């Protein structure tokens, strides 16, 4: 998981409306609709809960410390989805206590290794990695008009790639996976029956037009493999495509820094 920087998040809040419209045009649903799809619901089902709950974001100063703008960006994404949300004045444990004292039902917090959302009322918790994988897989499902019987290449078998694989299989996709780390592939094989594994990225990209890029590396996908049928879901930074690849893909690329992951985390812990 690549640590975000202030410059990665500082513009997210001001661009949410435009990004939501972009998702609507290229995926068929906006941020709320994609997150709802990731939990098998419609966004209308969450509209009812927006008014009666309060959500907190707690800055965590342990380890490498606070990322300027990170908590505020999470707050802006949650607010854009129509919920009441605040960033605690206190950090760390004191911030968690403040959140609970102020009646927050959902708490978001991230240290250097984990970013979680916890439903204080029912104890449900979700990690950003799995949620991001599932949320992006839901977006790819919508963009592709359904995945039943379709082959999807997953590059990277970590928490994000694994979260994506489980959702994609649930939607009927056949999974081909590549990861240079054999141990990760072995774990994924236990979770995904009939998983096909390719020995190199080139072979995977030549076989699959639907691609889920879940590695912390930049430019993993060579533009020579991008065809008019290629669709790519590539969460987080660095992006696994160069500028030419982004231009070639246009509206067939799903990519952001935090938005789909945070929206999916929220709708996941709101779902009983
Ligand atoms: C959750 C993001 C997604 C990609 N990389 C992950 C990251 O940057 N993690 C570190 C988050 C640290 C937040 C800091 C704060 O401001 O509360 N502890």
Short mmCIF file of C-alpha atoms and ligand atoms in Angstrom, two decimals:
data_model
loop_
_atom_site.label_atom_id
_atom_site.label_comp_id
_atom_site.label_asym_id
_atom_site.label_seq_id
_atom_site.Cartn_x
_atom_site.Cartn_y
_atom_site.Cartn_z
CA UNK A 1 0.00 0.00 0.00
CA UNK A 2 1.63 3.24 -1.14
CA UNK A 3 1.41 6.02 1.47
CA UNK A 4 -0.58 8.97 0.15
CA UNK A 5 0.83 12.50 0.23
CA UNK A 6 -0.94 15.80 0.79
CA UNK A 7 -0.68 16.57 -2.93
CA UNK A 8 -2.46 13.30 -3.75
CA UNK A 9 -5.57 14.19 -1.74
CA UNK A 10 -5.76 17.99 -1.62
CA UNK A 11 -7.97 18.35 -4.73
CA UNK A 12 -10.27 15.31 -4.24
CA UNK A 13 -12.99 17.20 -2.34
CA UNK A 14 -13.35 19.98 -4.89
CA UNK A 15 -13.61 17.51 -7.78
CA UNK A 16 -16.19 15.10 -6.35
CA UNK A 17 -19.18 16.37 -8.33
CA UNK A 18 -17.29 16.20 -11.60
CA UNK A 19 -15.90 12.76 -10.75
CA UNK A 20 -19.37 11.50 -9.84
CA UNK A 21 -20.68 12.67 -13.21
CA UNK A 22 -17.71 11.01 -14.95
CA UNK A 23 -18.50 7.71 -13.23
CA UNK A 24 -22.16 8.02 -14.19
CA UNK A 25 -21.16 8.47 -17.86
CA UNK A 26 -18.51 5.76 -18.10
CA UNK A 27 -19.68 3.17 -15.56
CA UNK A 28 -23.45 3.83 -15.57
CA UNK A 29 -23.70 4.68 -11.87
CA UNK A 30 -22.19 7.38 -9.66
CA UNK A 31 -20.13 6.90 -6.51
CA UNK A 32 -23.13 5.95 -4.33
CA UNK A 33 -24.51 3.58 -6.95
CA UNK A 34 -21.17 1.77 -7.34
CA UNK A 35 -20.71 1.43 -3.58
CA UNK A 36 -24.28 0.16 -3.20
CA UNK A 37 -23.70 -2.34 -6.02
CA UNK A 38 -20.63 -3.65 -4.17
CA UNK A 39 -22.93 -4.73 -1.32
CA UNK A 40 -25.77 -5.91 -3.55
CA UNK A 41 -28.06 -2.96 -2.85
CA UNK A 42 -29.30 0.18 -4.60
CA UNK A 43 -28.17 3.66 -3.52
CA UNK A 44 -31.82 4.51 -2.70
CA UNK A 45 -31.68 1.98 0.15
CA UNK A 46 -28.97 4.07 1.84
CA UNK A 47 -30.73 7.38 1.33
CA UNK A 48 -33.01 6.55 4.27
CA UNK A 49 -30.06 6.19 6.69
CA UNK A 50 -28.35 9.44 5.75
CA UNK A 51 -30.20 11.68 8.18
CA UNK A 52 -30.22 9.64 11.36
CA UNK A 53 -26.56 8.76 11.80
CA UNK A 54 -23.36 10.64 12.56
CA UNK A 55 -19.95 9.63 11.24
CA UNK A 56 -16.51 10.55 12.60
CA UNK A 57 -13.04 10.56 11.09
CA UNK A 58 -10.22 10.29 13.65
CA UNK A 59 -6.73 11.54 12.67
CA UNK A 60 -4.06 9.04 13.75
CA UNK A 61 -0.66 10.52 14.57
CA UNK A 62 1.20 7.27 15.37
CA UNK A 63 4.09 6.05 13.18
CA UNK A 64 4.75 8.33 10.22
CA UNK A 65 2.09 10.68 11.50
CA UNK A 66 -0.80 12.57 10.05
CA UNK A 67 -1.16 13.20 6.31
CA UNK A 68 -2.32 16.78 5.89
CA UNK A 69 -5.76 16.71 4.29
CA UNK A 70 -6.32 12.94 4.58
CA UNK A 71 -9.03 13.04 7.28
CA UNK A 72 -10.64 16.09 5.64
CA UNK A 73 -10.75 14.24 2.29
CA UNK A 74 -12.44 11.22 3.85
CA UNK A 75 -14.89 13.67 5.47
CA UNK A 76 -15.62 15.33 2.10
CA UNK A 77 -16.29 12.01 0.37
CA UNK A 78 -18.68 10.89 3.16
CA UNK A 79 -20.39 14.30 3.15
CA UNK A 80 -20.78 14.14 -0.65
CA UNK A 81 -22.67 10.86 -0.15
CA UNK A 82 -25.18 12.79 1.98
CA UNK A 83 -24.10 11.87 5.51
CA UNK A 84 -23.38 13.98 8.61
CA UNK A 85 -19.64 13.67 9.30
CA UNK A 86 -17.00 15.39 11.45
CA UNK A 87 -13.26 15.14 11.99
CA UNK A 88 -12.42 14.87 15.69
CA UNK A 89 -10.34 17.63 17.30
CA UNK A 90 -8.36 15.03 19.22
CA UNK A 91 -6.10 12.45 17.59
CA UNK A 92 -5.57 8.72 18.29
CA UNK A 93 -7.33 7.17 21.31
CA UNK A 94 -8.53 10.53 22.59
CA UNK A 95 -10.04 11.14 19.16
CA UNK A 96 -11.82 7.78 19.22
CA UNK A 97 -13.22 8.62 22.67
CA UNK A 98 -14.34 12.02 21.36
CA UNK A 99 -16.07 10.39 18.40
CA UNK A 100 -18.02 8.01 20.63
CA UNK A 101 -18.83 10.76 23.16
CA UNK A 102 -20.25 12.87 20.32
CA UNK A 103 -22.50 10.01 19.25
CA UNK A 104 -20.75 8.86 16.07
CA UNK A 105 -22.15 5.53 14.82
CA UNK A 106 -19.39 4.97 12.26
CA UNK A 107 -15.69 5.76 12.82
CA UNK A 108 -13.03 5.99 10.10
CA UNK A 109 -9.34 5.90 11.07
CA UNK A 110 -6.04 5.03 9.41
CA UNK A 111 -2.54 4.34 10.70
CA UNK A 112 0.46 3.53 8.50
CA UNK A 113 -0.74 -0.03 7.83
CA UNK A 114 -4.53 -0.12 8.06
CA UNK A 115 -7.44 2.13 7.12
CA UNK A 116 -10.69 0.93 8.67
CA UNK A 117 -14.31 1.89 9.13
CA UNK A 118 -16.06 0.56 12.23
CA UNK A 119 -19.76 0.55 13.01
CA UNK A 120 -19.72 1.28 16.77
CA UNK A 121 -23.36 0.18 17.07
CA UNK A 122 -23.04 -3.36 15.66
CA UNK A 123 -19.28 -3.96 15.69
CA UNK A 124 -19.09 -4.41 11.90
CA UNK A 125 -15.67 -3.41 10.53
CA UNK A 126 -14.12 -3.21 7.06
CA UNK A 127 -10.60 -2.64 5.75
CA UNK A 128 -9.89 -0.21 2.94
CA UNK A 129 -7.94 -2.81 0.92
CA UNK A 130 -10.75 -5.37 0.63
CA UNK A 131 -13.38 -2.65 0.21
CA UNK A 132 -11.41 -0.93 -2.53
CA UNK A 133 -11.01 -4.21 -4.40
CA UNK A 134 -14.74 -4.97 -4.09
CA UNK A 135 -15.83 -1.43 -4.98
CA UNK A 136 -13.67 -1.30 -8.10
CA UNK A 137 -14.81 -4.79 -9.11
CA UNK A 138 -18.41 -3.58 -8.78
CA UNK A 139 -17.56 -0.64 -11.05
CA UNK A 140 -15.92 -2.95 -13.61
CA UNK A 141 -19.01 -5.21 -13.49
CA UNK A 142 -21.21 -2.21 -14.29
CA UNK A 143 -18.88 -0.84 -16.97
CA UNK A 144 -18.70 -4.26 -18.68
CA UNK A 145 -22.48 -4.68 -18.57
CA UNK A 146 -22.14 -7.77 -16.40
CA UNK A 147 -19.34 -10.32 -16.03
CA UNK A 148 -21.09 -13.68 -16.29
CA UNK A 149 -18.73 -16.05 -18.11
CA UNK A 150 -16.24 -13.27 -18.90
CA UNK A 151 -12.51 -13.59 -18.24
CA UNK A 152 -10.87 -10.99 -15.98
CA UNK A 153 -7.14 -10.61 -15.39
CA UNK A 154 -6.18 -9.63 -11.86
CA UNK A 155 -2.67 -8.24 -11.54
CA UNK A 156 -1.60 -8.38 -7.90
CA UNK A 157 -2.96 -10.89 -5.36
CA UNK A 158 -2.79 -8.74 -2.24
CA UNK A 159 -5.81 -7.53 -0.18
CA UNK A 160 -7.15 -5.33 -3.01
CA UNK A 161 -6.76 -7.98 -5.70
CA UNK A 162 -8.24 -10.63 -3.43
CA UNK A 163 -11.23 -8.45 -2.51
CA UNK A 164 -11.82 -7.86 -6.20
CA UNK A 165 -11.48 -11.55 -7.13
CA UNK A 166 -14.09 -12.64 -4.61
CA UNK A 167 -16.63 -10.11 -5.88
CA UNK A 168 -15.88 -10.86 -9.55
CA UNK A 169 -16.34 -14.61 -9.05
CA UNK A 170 -19.63 -13.86 -7.33
CA UNK A 171 -20.72 -12.10 -10.52
CA UNK A 172 -19.82 -15.11 -12.67
CA UNK A 173 -16.41 -13.99 -13.95
CA UNK A 174 -13.57 -16.41 -14.68
CA UNK A 175 -10.36 -15.19 -13.02
CA UNK A 176 -6.85 -15.22 -14.42
CA UNK A 177 -4.25 -13.98 -11.95
CA UNK A 178 -0.65 -12.81 -12.08
CA UNK A 179 1.59 -11.94 -9.16
CA UNK A 180 5.36 -12.29 -9.02
CA UNK A 181 4.96 -13.41 -5.40
CA UNK A 182 4.16 -17.14 -5.54
CA UNK A 183 2.98 -17.22 -1.93
CA UNK A 184 0.22 -14.71 -2.70
CA UNK A 185 -0.91 -16.75 -5.68
CA UNK A 186 -1.03 -19.87 -3.50
CA UNK A 187 -3.32 -18.09 -1.03
CA UNK A 188 -5.57 -16.83 -3.83
CA UNK A 189 -5.81 -20.34 -5.28
CA UNK A 190 -7.33 -21.50 -2.00
CA UNK A 191 -9.99 -18.81 -2.21
CA UNK A 192 -10.83 -18.92 -5.89
CA UNK A 193 -11.78 -22.26 -7.34
CA UNK A 194 -10.70 -22.80 -10.99
CA UNK A 195 -8.27 -19.86 -10.74
CA UNK A 196 -6.07 -19.67 -13.82
CA UNK A 197 -2.52 -18.45 -13.17
CA UNK A 198 -0.28 -17.00 -15.88
CA UNK A 199 3.53 -17.07 -15.60
CA UNK A 200 3.94 -13.59 -17.04
CA UNK A 201 1.97 -10.39 -17.35
CA UNK A 202 2.29 -10.36 -21.14
CA UNK A 203 0.42 -13.66 -21.45
CA UNK A 204 -2.34 -12.46 -19.14
CA UNK A 205 -2.80 -9.18 -20.99
CA UNK A 206 -2.88 -10.94 -24.35
CA UNK A 207 -5.73 -13.20 -23.13
CA UNK A 208 -7.89 -10.78 -21.14
CA UNK A 209 -9.59 -7.55 -22.16
CA UNK A 210 -11.02 -6.91 -18.69
CA UNK A 211 -8.15 -6.04 -16.35
CA UNK A 212 -7.96 -5.29 -12.63
CA UNK A 213 -4.61 -3.70 -11.76
CA UNK A 214 -3.95 -4.07 -8.04
CA UNK A 215 -0.20 -3.61 -7.65
CA UNK A 216 1.76 -0.81 -5.94
CA UNK A 217 3.89 -0.46 -9.09
CA UNK A 218 3.67 2.21 -11.76
CA UNK A 219 3.21 1.51 -15.48
CA UNK A 220 2.64 -2.23 -15.14
CA UNK A 221 0.46 -2.33 -18.26
CA UNK A 222 2.17 -1.72 -21.57
CA UNK A 223 0.10 0.32 -24.02
CA UNK A 224 0.70 -2.31 -26.71
CA UNK A 225 -1.82 -4.52 -24.88
CA UNK A 226 -4.60 -1.92 -24.92
CA UNK A 227 -7.26 -2.59 -27.57
CA UNK A 228 -10.65 -0.92 -28.22
CA UNK A 229 -12.22 -3.65 -26.06
CA UNK A 230 -9.90 -3.22 -23.07
CA UNK A 231 -11.40 -2.03 -19.77
CA UNK A 232 -9.18 -1.43 -16.74
CA UNK A 233 -9.96 -0.93 -13.06
CA UNK A 234 -6.84 0.51 -11.39
CA UNK A 235 -7.32 1.76 -7.80
CA UNK A 236 -4.91 4.06 -6.00
CA UNK A 237 -1.48 5.39 -6.76
CA UNK A 238 0.82 5.01 -8.53
CA UNK A 239 -1.36 4.24 -11.56
CA UNK A 240 -0.36 1.11 -13.45
CA UNK A 241 -0.58 2.99 -16.76
CA UNK A 242 1.46 5.75 -18.38
CA UNK A 243 -0.10 8.89 -19.88
CA UNK A 244 -0.38 7.30 -23.33
CA UNK A 245 -2.23 4.34 -21.82
CA UNK A 246 -4.64 6.67 -20.03
CA UNK A 247 -5.36 8.51 -23.29
CA UNK A 248 -5.87 5.25 -25.20
CA UNK A 249 -8.35 3.96 -22.60
CA UNK A 250 -10.27 7.21 -22.07
CA UNK A 251 -13.61 6.38 -20.42
CA UNK A 252 -12.70 2.70 -20.14
CA UNK A 253 -10.39 3.34 -17.16
CA UNK A 254 -11.66 3.44 -13.57
CA UNK A 255 -9.12 5.14 -11.31
CA UNK A 256 -9.09 7.37 -8.24
CA UNK A 257 -7.10 7.92 -5.08
CA UNK A 258 -9.65 7.21 -2.30
CA UNK A 259 -13.20 7.86 -3.50
CA UNK A 260 -14.60 4.46 -4.48
CA UNK A 261 -12.81 2.75 -1.58
CA UNK A 262 -14.18 5.13 1.07
CA UNK A 263 -17.72 5.00 -0.37
CA UNK A 264 -17.59 1.18 -0.36
CA UNK A 265 -16.27 1.10 3.21
CA UNK A 266 -19.16 3.29 4.36
CA UNK A 267 -21.90 1.32 2.63
CA UNK A 268 -20.37 -1.95 3.83
CA UNK A 269 -20.49 -1.08 7.54
CA UNK A 270 -23.99 0.39 7.10
CA UNK A 271 -25.22 -2.94 5.75
CA UNK A 272 -26.49 -5.41 8.34
C1 LIG B 1 -5.47 4.53 2.96
C2 LIG B 1 -4.51 4.96 1.88
C3 LIG B 1 -4.83 4.39 0.51
C4 LIG B 1 -3.50 4.23 -0.11
N1 LIG B 1 -2.56 4.33 0.81
C5 LIG B 1 -3.09 4.44 2.12
C6 LIG B 1 -2.30 5.38 3.02
O1 LIG B 1 -1.80 6.39 2.58
N2 LIG B 1 -2.22 5.00 4.30
C7 LIG B 1 -1.62 5.84 5.32
C8 LIG B 1 -2.73 6.71 5.91
C9 LIG B 1 -2.19 7.47 7.11
C10 LIG B 1 -3.23 8.45 7.66
C11 LIG B 1 -2.71 9.23 8.87
C12 LIG B 1 -3.76 10.25 9.28
O2 LIG B 1 -3.73 11.37 8.72
O3 LIG B 1 -4.61 9.92 10.11
N3 LIG B 1 -2.42 8.30 9.98
#
